[in-house]
CSV table of C-alpha atoms and ligand atoms in Angstrom, one decimal:
chain,number,residue,atom,x,y,z
X,1,MET,CA,28.9,44.9,66.8
X,2,SER,CA,25.7,44.9,68.8
X,3,GLU,CA,22.6,46.3,67.2
X,4,GLN,CA,22.2,49.0,69.8
X,5,LYS,CA,25.4,50.6,68.7
X,6,ILE,CA,24.0,51.3,65.3
X,7,PRO,CA,22.7,54.9,65.4
X,8,TYR,CA,19.4,55.9,64.0
X,9,LYS,CA,21.1,57.9,61.3
X,10,ILE,CA,24.5,56.9,60.1
X,11,TYR,CA,26.4,60.0,59.0
X,12,LEU,CA,29.8,59.9,57.5
X,13,GLU,CA,32.4,62.4,58.5
X,14,GLU,CA,33.1,65.1,55.9
X,15,SER,CA,36.5,63.5,55.5
X,16,GLU,CA,35.0,60.2,54.7
X,17,MET,CA,33.0,61.5,51.7
X,18,PRO,CA,33.9,59.9,48.3
X,19,LYS,CA,36.7,61.9,46.5
X,20,ALA,CA,36.0,60.1,43.2
X,21,TRP,CA,33.0,58.9,41.3
X,22,TYR,CA,32.9,55.2,40.4
X,23,ASN,CA,32.2,54.1,36.8
X,24,VAL,CA,30.5,50.7,36.9
X,25,ARG,CA,31.1,50.2,33.1
X,26,ALA,CA,34.8,49.6,33.9
X,27,ASP,CA,33.7,46.3,35.6
X,28,MET,CA,31.1,45.3,33.0
X,29,LYS,CA,32.2,42.5,30.6
X,30,ASN,CA,29.3,43.4,28.2
X,31,LYS,CA,29.6,47.1,27.8
X,32,PRO,CA,26.5,49.2,27.3
X,33,ALA,CA,25.8,49.7,23.6
X,34,PRO,CA,27.2,52.9,22.1
X,35,LEU,CA,25.0,55.9,21.2
X,36,LEU,CA,24.3,55.9,17.4
X,37,ASN,CA,24.0,58.8,15.0
X,38,PRO,CA,20.3,58.9,14.0
X,39,GLY,CA,21.2,59.5,10.3
X,40,THR,CA,24.1,57.1,9.7
X,41,HIS,CA,23.5,54.5,12.5
X,42,GLN,CA,27.2,54.7,13.2
X,43,PRO,CA,28.5,55.1,16.9
X,44,MET,CA,28.5,58.8,17.8
X,45,LYS,CA,32.0,60.4,17.7
X,46,PRO,CA,33.0,63.0,20.3
X,47,GLU,CA,33.1,65.7,17.7
X,48,GLU,CA,29.5,64.9,16.7
X,49,LEU,CA,28.3,65.2,20.3
X,50,ALA,CA,30.3,68.4,20.9
X,51,PRO,CA,27.6,70.8,19.6
X,52,VAL,CA,25.1,69.3,22.1
X,53,PHE,CA,27.1,68.4,25.2
X,54,CYS,CA,30.0,69.8,27.2
X,55,GLU,CA,33.5,68.4,26.2
X,56,GLU,CA,34.4,67.0,29.6
X,57,LEU,CA,31.0,65.4,30.0
X,58,ILE,CA,31.3,63.7,26.5
X,59,LYS,CA,34.5,62.1,27.7
X,60,GLN,CA,32.8,60.8,30.8
X,61,GLU,CA,29.8,59.6,28.6
X,62,LEU,CA,32.0,57.6,26.3
X,63,ASP,CA,34.5,56.2,28.8
X,64,ASN,CA,33.8,52.5,29.4
X,65,ASP,CA,37.1,51.7,31.0
X,66,THR,CA,38.2,54.3,33.6
X,67,ALA,CA,36.9,52.9,37.0
X,68,TYR,CA,37.3,56.2,39.0
X,69,PHE,CA,37.0,59.9,38.1
X,70,ASP,CA,38.3,62.4,40.7
X,71,ILE,CA,35.6,64.7,41.8
X,72,PRO,CA,36.9,68.3,41.2
X,73,LYS,CA,37.4,70.3,44.4
X,74,GLU,CA,34.8,72.9,43.3
X,75,ILE,CA,32.2,70.2,43.1
X,76,LEU,CA,33.3,68.6,46.4
X,77,ASP,CA,32.9,72.0,48.0
X,78,TYR,CA,29.4,72.3,46.9
X,79,TYR,CA,28.6,68.7,47.8
X,80,LYS,CA,29.6,69.6,51.3
X,81,THR,CA,26.7,72.0,51.6
X,82,PHE,CA,24.2,69.1,51.4
X,83,ARG,CA,26.3,65.9,51.7
X,84,PRO,CA,27.1,63.4,53.1
X,85,SER,CA,23.4,62.4,53.2
X,86,PRO,CA,22.2,60.2,56.1
X,87,LEU,CA,21.7,56.4,55.9
X,88,VAL,CA,18.7,55.9,58.2
X,89,ARG,CA,17.7,52.7,59.9
X,90,ALA,CA,13.9,52.6,59.7
X,91,TYR,CA,13.4,51.3,63.2
X,92,ASN,CA,9.9,52.7,63.5
X,93,LEU,CA,8.7,51.3,60.2
X,94,GLU,CA,10.2,47.9,61.1
X,95,LYS,CA,8.3,48.0,64.4
X,96,LYS,CA,5.0,49.0,62.7
X,97,LEU,CA,5.4,46.2,60.1
X,98,GLY,CA,6.4,43.7,62.8
X,99,THR,CA,9.2,42.4,60.6
X,100,PRO,CA,12.5,40.8,61.6
X,101,ALA,CA,14.0,42.4,58.5
X,102,LYS,CA,16.4,45.4,59.0
X,103,ILE,CA,15.4,48.3,56.8
X,104,TYR,CA,17.8,51.1,55.8
X,105,TYR,CA,17.1,54.1,53.5
X,106,LYS,CA,19.6,56.5,52.0
X,107,PHE,CA,17.9,59.9,52.1
X,108,GLU,CA,18.6,62.2,49.3
X,109,GLY,CA,15.8,64.8,50.0
X,110,ASN,CA,17.7,67.1,52.3
X,111,ASN,CA,18.4,69.9,49.9
X,112,THR,CA,16.2,72.6,48.5
X,113,SER,CA,15.7,70.8,45.1
X,114,GLY,CA,14.3,68.0,47.2
X,115,SER,CA,16.0,65.1,45.3
X,116,HIS,CA,19.2,63.4,44.4
X,117,LYS,CA,19.3,65.3,41.1
X,118,LEU,CA,21.6,68.0,42.6
X,119,ASN,CA,24.4,65.5,42.6
X,120,SER,CA,24.7,65.5,38.8
X,121,ALA,CA,23.3,69.1,38.3
X,122,ILE,CA,26.3,70.6,40.2
X,123,ALA,CA,28.8,68.5,38.2
X,124,GLN,CA,27.3,69.3,34.8
X,125,ALA,CA,27.1,73.0,35.6
X,126,TYR,CA,30.7,73.0,36.8
X,127,TYR,CA,31.9,71.5,33.5
X,128,ALA,CA,29.9,73.9,31.4
X,129,LYS,CA,31.4,76.9,33.4
X,130,LYS,CA,34.9,75.4,33.0
X,131,GLN,CA,34.4,75.3,29.2
X,132,GLY,CA,33.6,79.0,29.3
X,133,LEU,CA,29.9,78.5,28.2
X,134,LYS,CA,27.3,81.2,28.7
X,135,GLY,CA,24.5,78.9,29.7
X,136,VAL,CA,22.7,75.5,29.4
X,137,THR,CA,19.3,74.3,28.4
X,138,THR,CA,17.3,71.4,29.7
X,139,GLU,CA,13.9,69.8,30.1
X,140,THR,CA,12.1,69.1,33.3
X,141,GLY,CA,9.0,67.0,34.0
X,142,ALA,CA,7.9,67.0,37.7
X,143,GLY,CA,10.4,69.9,38.2
X,144,GLN,CA,13.1,68.3,40.5
X,145,TRP,CA,15.8,68.3,37.8
X,146,GLY,CA,15.0,71.8,36.7
X,147,THR,CA,15.2,73.0,40.3
X,148,ALA,CA,18.5,71.2,40.9
X,149,LEU,CA,20.0,72.7,37.7
X,150,SER,CA,18.8,76.2,38.5
X,151,MET,CA,20.5,76.0,41.9
X,152,ALA,CA,23.7,74.7,40.3
X,153,CYS,CA,23.7,77.4,37.5
X,154,ALA,CA,23.0,80.1,40.1
X,155,TYR,CA,26.1,78.9,42.1
X,156,PHE,CA,28.4,78.9,39.1
X,157,GLY,CA,26.8,82.0,37.4
X,158,LEU,CA,25.4,80.3,34.3
X,159,ASP,CA,22.2,81.1,32.4
X,160,CYS,CA,19.6,78.3,32.6
X,161,LYS,CA,16.8,77.7,30.2
X,162,VAL,CA,14.3,75.1,31.3
X,163,PHE,CA,11.5,73.6,29.2
X,164,MET,CA,9.0,72.4,31.6
X,165,VAL,CA,6.4,69.8,30.5
X,166,LYS,CA,3.2,71.9,30.1
X,167,VAL,CA,1.0,69.8,32.4
X,168,SER,CA,3.5,70.2,35.2
X,169,TYR,CA,4.1,73.9,34.4
X,170,GLU,CA,0.4,74.5,35.0
X,171,GLN,CA,-0.1,72.0,37.9
X,172,LYS,CA,3.1,73.0,39.8
X,173,PRO,CA,3.3,76.8,39.8
X,174,PHE,CA,5.4,76.7,43.0
X,175,ARG,CA,8.0,74.5,41.4
X,176,ARG,CA,8.2,77.0,38.6
X,177,GLU,CA,8.7,79.9,41.0
X,178,VAL,CA,11.5,78.1,42.9
X,179,MET,CA,13.4,77.7,39.6
X,180,ARG,CA,12.8,81.4,38.8
X,181,THR,CA,14.0,82.3,42.2
X,182,TYR,CA,17.3,80.7,41.3
X,183,GLY,CA,17.4,82.7,38.1
X,184,ALA,CA,16.2,80.1,35.5
X,185,ASP,CA,14.1,81.0,32.5
X,186,VAL,CA,11.1,78.6,32.4
X,187,THR,CA,9.1,77.9,29.3
X,188,PRO,CA,6.1,75.4,29.1
X,189,SER,CA,6.7,72.7,26.5
X,190,PRO,CA,5.6,72.2,23.8
X,191,SER,CA,6.1,75.9,23.0
X,192,GLU,CA,6.0,78.2,20.0
X,193,THR,CA,9.6,79.3,20.7
X,194,THR,CA,11.2,76.4,18.8
X,195,GLN,CA,10.7,74.8,15.4
X,196,ILE,CA,10.1,71.3,16.9
X,197,GLY,CA,7.6,72.8,19.4
X,198,LYS,CA,5.6,74.4,16.6
X,199,LYS,CA,5.6,71.1,14.7
X,200,ILE,CA,4.4,69.1,17.7
X,201,LEU,CA,1.7,71.7,18.5
X,202,ALA,CA,0.5,71.6,14.8
X,203,GLU,CA,0.4,67.8,14.9
X,204,TYR,CA,-1.2,67.4,18.4
X,205,PRO,CA,-3.1,70.6,19.2
X,206,GLY,CA,-3.8,70.9,22.9
X,207,THR,CA,-1.2,68.4,24.0
X,208,THR,CA,0.0,68.8,27.6
X,209,GLY,CA,3.5,67.8,26.6
X,210,SER,CA,5.9,65.1,27.6
X,211,LEU,CA,9.6,64.8,28.6
X,212,GLY,CA,10.4,63.6,25.1
X,213,CYS,CA,8.9,66.8,23.5
X,214,ALA,CA,10.7,69.0,26.1
X,215,ILE,CA,14.0,67.3,25.4
X,216,SER,CA,13.7,68.0,21.7
X,217,GLU,CA,13.0,71.7,22.3
X,218,ALA,CA,15.9,72.1,24.8
X,219,VAL,CA,18.3,70.4,22.3
X,220,GLU,CA,17.2,72.7,19.5
X,221,VAL,CA,17.8,75.8,21.6
X,222,ALA,CA,21.2,74.6,22.8
X,223,THR,CA,22.4,73.8,19.3
X,224,SER,CA,21.1,77.0,17.7
X,225,THR,CA,22.3,79.4,20.4
X,226,GLU,CA,25.9,80.6,20.7
X,227,GLY,CA,27.7,79.5,24.0
X,228,TYR,CA,24.9,77.1,25.1
X,229,ARG,CA,24.9,73.3,25.5
X,230,TYR,CA,22.2,70.9,26.6
X,231,VAL,CA,22.3,68.9,29.9
X,232,LEU,CA,20.2,66.0,30.9
X,233,GLY,CA,19.2,64.9,34.4
X,234,SER,CA,19.0,61.1,34.0
X,235,VAL,CA,19.4,58.2,31.6
X,236,LEU,CA,23.0,59.1,30.4
X,237,ASN,CA,26.1,57.3,31.5
X,238,GLN,CA,27.6,60.5,32.9
X,239,VAL,CA,24.6,61.1,35.1
X,240,LEU,CA,24.9,57.6,36.6
X,241,LEU,CA,28.6,58.3,37.1
X,242,HIS,CA,27.9,61.4,39.2
X,243,GLN,CA,25.1,59.7,41.1
X,244,SER,CA,27.6,57.0,42.3
X,245,VAL,CA,28.2,59.3,45.2
X,246,ILE,CA,24.9,57.9,46.6
X,247,GLY,CA,26.1,54.3,46.5
X,248,LEU,CA,29.7,55.0,47.6
X,249,GLU,CA,28.4,56.9,50.7
X,250,THR,CA,25.9,54.1,51.4
X,251,LYS,CA,28.6,51.4,51.1
X,252,ALA,CA,31.0,53.4,53.3
X,253,ALA,CA,28.3,53.9,56.0
X,254,LEU,CA,27.4,50.2,55.9
X,255,ASP,CA,31.0,49.1,56.0
X,256,LYS,CA,31.6,51.3,59.0
X,257,TYR,CA,29.2,49.2,61.0
X,258,ASN,CA,30.0,45.9,59.3
X,259,ILE,CA,26.5,45.7,57.8
X,260,LYS,CA,26.0,43.5,54.7
X,261,PRO,CA,22.8,44.2,52.7
X,262,ASP,CA,20.9,41.3,51.2
X,263,ILE,CA,18.6,43.3,49.0
X,264,ILE,CA,19.1,46.8,47.4
X,265,ILE,CA,16.1,48.5,46.0
X,266,GLY,CA,15.6,51.7,44.0
X,267,CYS,CA,12.9,53.3,41.9
X,268,ALA,CA,13.6,53.6,38.2
X,269,GLY,CA,12.6,56.4,35.9
X,270,GLY,CA,15.6,57.0,33.7
X,271,GLY,CA,17.7,54.9,36.0
X,272,SER,CA,20.1,57.6,37.5
X,273,ASN,CA,19.4,57.1,41.3
X,274,LEU,CA,19.2,53.4,41.1
X,275,GLY,CA,22.3,53.2,38.9
X,276,GLY,CA,24.1,55.5,41.4
X,277,LEU,CA,22.9,53.6,44.5
X,278,VAL,CA,23.8,50.2,43.2
X,279,SER,CA,27.0,50.9,41.2
X,280,PRO,CA,29.6,50.0,43.9
X,281,PHE,CA,27.5,46.9,45.0
X,282,MET,CA,27.1,45.9,41.3
X,283,GLY,CA,30.9,46.4,40.9
X,284,GLU,CA,31.5,43.8,43.7
X,285,LYS,CA,28.9,41.5,42.0
X,286,LEU,CA,30.5,41.8,38.6
X,287,ARG,CA,33.9,41.1,40.0
X,288,GLY,CA,32.6,38.1,41.8
X,289,GLU,CA,33.4,39.5,45.4
X,290,ALA,CA,29.9,39.6,46.8
X,291,ASP,CA,26.3,39.0,45.8
X,292,TYR,CA,23.2,41.1,46.4
X,293,ARG,CA,19.6,41.0,45.1
X,294,ILE,CA,19.2,44.3,43.3
X,295,ILE,CA,15.6,45.4,42.4
X,296,ALA,CA,14.5,48.1,40.1
X,297,VAL,CA,10.9,49.4,40.7
X,298,GLU,CA,8.9,51.1,38.1
X,299,PRO,CA,5.2,52.2,37.7
X,300,SER,CA,2.8,49.7,36.0
X,301,SER,CA,1.7,52.6,33.8
X,302,CYS,CA,5.2,53.1,32.4
X,303,PRO,CA,6.8,49.7,32.5
X,304,SER,CA,10.0,50.0,30.4
X,305,PHE,CA,12.0,47.1,32.1
X,306,THR,CA,9.1,44.7,32.7
X,307,ARG,CA,7.2,45.1,29.4
X,308,GLY,CA,9.5,47.1,27.1
X,309,LYS,CA,11.8,45.9,24.4
X,310,TYR,CA,15.6,46.0,24.6
X,311,ALA,CA,16.4,47.8,21.4
X,312,TYR,CA,17.8,51.0,19.9
X,313,ASP,CA,15.4,53.9,20.2
X,314,PHE,CA,15.2,57.7,20.1
X,315,CYS,CA,15.7,59.5,23.4
X,316,ASP,CA,13.1,62.2,22.5
X,317,THR,CA,9.8,62.6,20.6
X,318,GLY,CA,11.3,64.9,18.0
X,319,MET,CA,13.8,62.2,17.0
X,320,VAL,CA,16.7,64.7,16.9
X,321,CYS,CA,18.8,63.0,19.7
X,322,PRO,CA,21.2,60.1,19.2
X,323,LEU,CA,19.8,56.6,19.4
X,324,ALA,CA,20.4,54.6,22.6
X,325,LYS,CA,20.1,50.9,23.1
X,326,MET,CA,17.8,50.5,26.1
X,327,TYR,CA,14.7,48.9,27.5
X,328,THR,CA,12.1,51.1,25.9
X,329,LEU,CA,8.3,51.5,25.3
X,330,GLY,CA,8.9,53.5,22.1
X,331,SER,CA,9.7,57.2,22.0
X,332,GLY,CA,6.1,58.0,21.1
X,333,PHE,CA,4.9,56.5,24.4
X,334,ILE,CA,3.3,59.0,26.9
X,335,PRO,CA,1.9,57.6,30.2
X,336,ALA,CA,-1.9,58.0,30.8
X,337,PRO,CA,-2.8,61.5,32.1
X,338,ASN,CA,-4.1,60.0,35.3
X,339,HIS,CA,-0.7,58.7,36.2
X,340,ALA,CA,0.5,61.0,39.1
X,341,GLY,CA,3.5,59.1,40.4
X,342,GLY,CA,6.4,60.3,38.3
X,343,LEU,CA,8.9,58.0,36.6
X,344,ARG,CA,7.3,58.6,33.2
X,345,TYR,CA,10.2,58.4,30.8
X,346,HIS,CA,9.8,55.9,27.9
X,347,GLY,CA,13.4,54.5,28.1
X,348,MET,CA,16.0,53.5,30.6
X,349,SER,CA,19.7,54.0,31.2
X,350,SER,CA,21.8,51.9,28.7
X,351,ILE,CA,24.1,50.7,31.5
X,352,LEU,CA,21.2,49.4,33.6
X,353,SER,CA,19.5,48.0,30.5
X,354,GLN,CA,22.6,45.9,29.7
X,355,LEU,CA,23.0,44.7,33.4
X,356,TYR,CA,19.3,43.8,33.5
X,357,ASP,CA,19.6,41.9,30.2
X,358,ASP,CA,22.6,40.1,31.5
X,359,GLY,CA,20.6,39.0,34.6
X,360,TYR,CA,22.5,41.0,37.3
X,361,MET,CA,19.3,42.7,38.5
X,362,GLU,CA,15.6,42.2,38.8
X,363,ALA,CA,12.7,44.5,38.0
X,364,VAL,CA,9.1,44.8,39.2
X,365,SER,CA,6.3,47.2,38.4
X,366,VAL,CA,3.8,48.5,40.9
X,367,PRO,CA,0.5,50.2,40.6
X,368,GLN,CA,0.2,53.7,41.8
X,369,VAL,CA,-2.5,53.3,44.5
X,370,LYS,CA,-0.3,50.7,46.2
X,371,VAL,CA,2.6,53.1,45.9
X,372,PHE,CA,0.7,55.9,47.7
X,373,GLU,CA,-0.4,53.4,50.4
X,374,ALA,CA,3.2,52.7,51.1
X,375,ALA,CA,4.1,56.4,50.9
X,376,GLU,CA,1.6,57.1,53.6
X,377,GLU,CA,2.5,54.2,55.8
X,378,PHE,CA,6.2,55.4,55.6
X,379,ALA,CA,5.3,59.0,56.3
X,380,ARG,CA,3.4,58.1,59.4
X,381,ALA,CA,6.2,55.8,60.8
X,382,GLU,CA,9.4,57.7,59.7
X,383,GLY,CA,8.1,61.3,59.5
X,384,ILE,CA,9.4,62.0,56.1
X,385,LEU,CA,6.9,62.9,53.4
X,386,PRO,CA,8.3,61.0,50.4
X,387,ALA,CA,8.2,61.9,46.7
X,388,PRO,CA,5.8,59.6,44.7
X,389,GLU,CA,8.9,58.4,42.7
X,390,SER,CA,10.7,57.3,45.8
X,391,SER,CA,7.6,55.7,47.1
X,392,HIS,CA,7.9,53.0,44.4
X,393,ALA,CA,11.0,51.8,46.2
X,394,ILE,CA,9.3,52.1,49.6
X,395,ARG,CA,6.5,49.8,48.3
X,396,VAL,CA,8.8,47.0,47.4
X,397,ALA,CA,11.0,47.5,50.5
X,398,ILE,CA,7.8,47.0,52.6
X,399,ASP,CA,6.7,44.0,50.5
X,400,GLU,CA,10.1,42.4,51.0
X,401,ALA,CA,10.1,43.1,54.7
X,402,LEU,CA,6.6,41.6,55.0
X,403,LYS,CA,7.9,38.4,53.2
X,404,CYS,CA,10.6,38.2,55.9
X,405,LYS,CA,7.8,38.4,58.5
X,406,GLU,CA,6.3,35.2,57.0
X,407,THR,CA,9.5,33.4,56.7
X,408,GLY,CA,11.2,34.7,59.9
X,409,GLU,CA,14.3,35.7,57.9
X,410,GLU,CA,16.3,38.7,59.2
X,411,LYS,CA,17.3,40.1,55.9
X,412,THR,CA,18.9,43.5,55.6
X,413,ILE,CA,17.1,45.7,53.1
X,414,VAL,CA,18.5,49.0,51.7
X,415,PHE,CA,16.5,51.3,49.6
X,416,GLY,CA,17.0,54.7,48.0
X,417,LEU,CA,14.7,57.4,49.3
X,418,THR,CA,15.4,59.8,46.5
X,419,GLY,CA,13.3,62.8,47.6
X,420,THR,CA,10.5,64.6,49.3
X,421,GLY,CA,7.0,65.1,47.9
X,422,TYR,CA,5.9,68.6,49.0
X,423,PHE,CA,5.2,69.6,45.4
X,424,ASP,CA,3.2,66.5,44.8
X,425,MET,CA,0.3,67.3,47.1
X,426,VAL,CA,-2.2,67.3,44.2
X,427,ALA,CA,-1.3,63.6,43.7
X,428,TYR,CA,-1.6,62.9,47.5
X,429,GLU,CA,-5.0,64.7,47.5
X,430,LYS,CA,-6.2,62.5,44.7
X,431,TYR,CA,-5.2,59.5,46.7
X,432,HIS,CA,-6.8,60.7,49.9
X,433,ASP,CA,-10.0,61.5,48.1
X,434,GLY,CA,-10.2,58.0,46.6
X,435,LYS,CA,-9.9,59.5,43.1
X,436,MET,CA,-6.6,57.8,42.1
X,437,ASP,CA,-6.9,54.8,39.9
X,438,ASP,CA,-4.5,52.3,38.5
X,439,TYR,CA,-4.2,52.6,34.8
X,440,VAL,CA,-2.3,49.7,33.2
X,441,PRO,CA,-1.7,50.0,29.5
X,442,SER,CA,-2.8,47.0,27.3
X,443,ASP,CA,-0.4,45.0,25.2
X,444,GLU,CA,-2.0,46.4,22.1
X,445,GLU,CA,-1.4,50.0,23.3
X,446,LEU,CA,2.2,49.3,24.1
X,447,GLU,CA,2.7,47.5,20.8
X,448,LYS,CA,1.4,50.6,18.9
X,449,TYR,CA,4.6,52.5,19.9
X,450,MET,CA,7.1,49.7,20.2
X,451,SER,CA,6.2,48.6,16.6
X,452,LYS,CA,7.6,52.0,15.5
X,453,LEU,CA,11.0,51.4,16.9
X,454,PRO,CA,13.7,52.4,14.4
X,455,LYS,CA,15.1,49.5,12.4
X,456,ILE,CA,18.8,49.1,13.2
X,457,ASP,CA,20.8,46.2,11.5
H,1,PLP,C1,13.9,62.3,38.9
H,1,PLP,C2,13.5,61.5,40.1
H,1,PLP,C3,13.5,60.1,40.2
H,1,PLP,C4,13.7,59.3,38.9
H,1,PLP,O1,14.8,59.5,38.1
H,1,PLP,P1,16.0,58.4,38.1
H,1,PLP,O2,16.9,59.0,37.0
H,1,PLP,O3,15.4,57.1,37.6
H,1,PLP,O4,16.6,58.4,39.3
H,1,PLP,C5,13.2,59.5,41.4
H,1,PLP,N1,13.0,60.2,42.5
H,1,PLP,C6,13.0,61.5,42.5
H,1,PLP,C7,12.7,62.2,43.8
H,1,PLP,C8,13.3,62.2,41.3
H,1,PLP,O5,13.3,63.6,41.4
């Protein structure tokens, strides 16, 4: 097919949207390591997870063998309000870079939450409602997950209690008000409303909080309140499963025009958008049907893949959650306060950790000033104002396209544009005023937390 026939934006028809999520674990020879009970160090049984998570989601979490899960009609109906998302050819960016590379991005920012997180929020809220629960609790950092979950809970008529990392709660009052508009109850974390919050505040007075703290508080409230469960926006296997809609749509759109990507790039916080985007491609790779370069991009200030250890660790600061085997910087790790670019979780999805350890994907870390440079270059060429998180992927997509300029190779690059950055203008302001710097933790600093990893035999 000639290039001119490829539209600027490739949209699937509603009828071409995926009807089932794809579970990449089914094609993995080395399965991701199981969650362990923090007390006994034995694999968590479904009944041990039941006080924390919804039943159906526990099944999805523990299922390493079923390749496809049908998407319930109620979820598909909601997906139709903001999906399919476009796969966009970045013609303007290519021209500006003067690269022979072909660059495509899958844009997940076309919904009010402004990110891909709604894909899993709506699924998790649906299963909570189906189980007859009254509400759910969660944590949010930058606020995208809390917003997505608030929207999903409003749709299904569920209560939603969000623990928002204190520094974001104070810096992003508009994010907070969006959540309240959708009916969520938002508490800055750490707070005096939970035992673990009080303990953290006593130990670290004046702390501005972290995702790890907020998770501990949300879990405590879920397990101590009748009719509530806890939901999480990333890292877990179930979240990668739901996010596979991103990759399935991307693959369907590319297949429609016979396009074969060479490189697939995504930013990595907890791994959910990257896992979702690459899953169907990774499946082909695992089955030996095709090969792709798959690149995870993380911030230099929170480098789980590139400088972390592959080990069992706690998912939260309060050490109440199950242990997960993952690339981790240690559950006590909190990125430097001057880090503005998101992606600040200490660990990484167990699925991606195993795939990375087995050599199926690469990882690079990038400093934040370079990330914002790429964000601005992209915004000026393509018009979309990207989230700082997404801009990590943009950075590496541009770098790969510039390499093609040197070698003259016409590679096809696909990256995940996970969201928009309208609530991140304080970070953009810092960048514009030349007040942003690149903080890269020293080996000693990282070792301080990694030396405290739990000992599992
Ligand atoms: C949450 C978020 C991310 C990072 O989370 P993953 O689970 O690694 O995908 C990336 N981009 C945006 C816009 C987000 O909101």
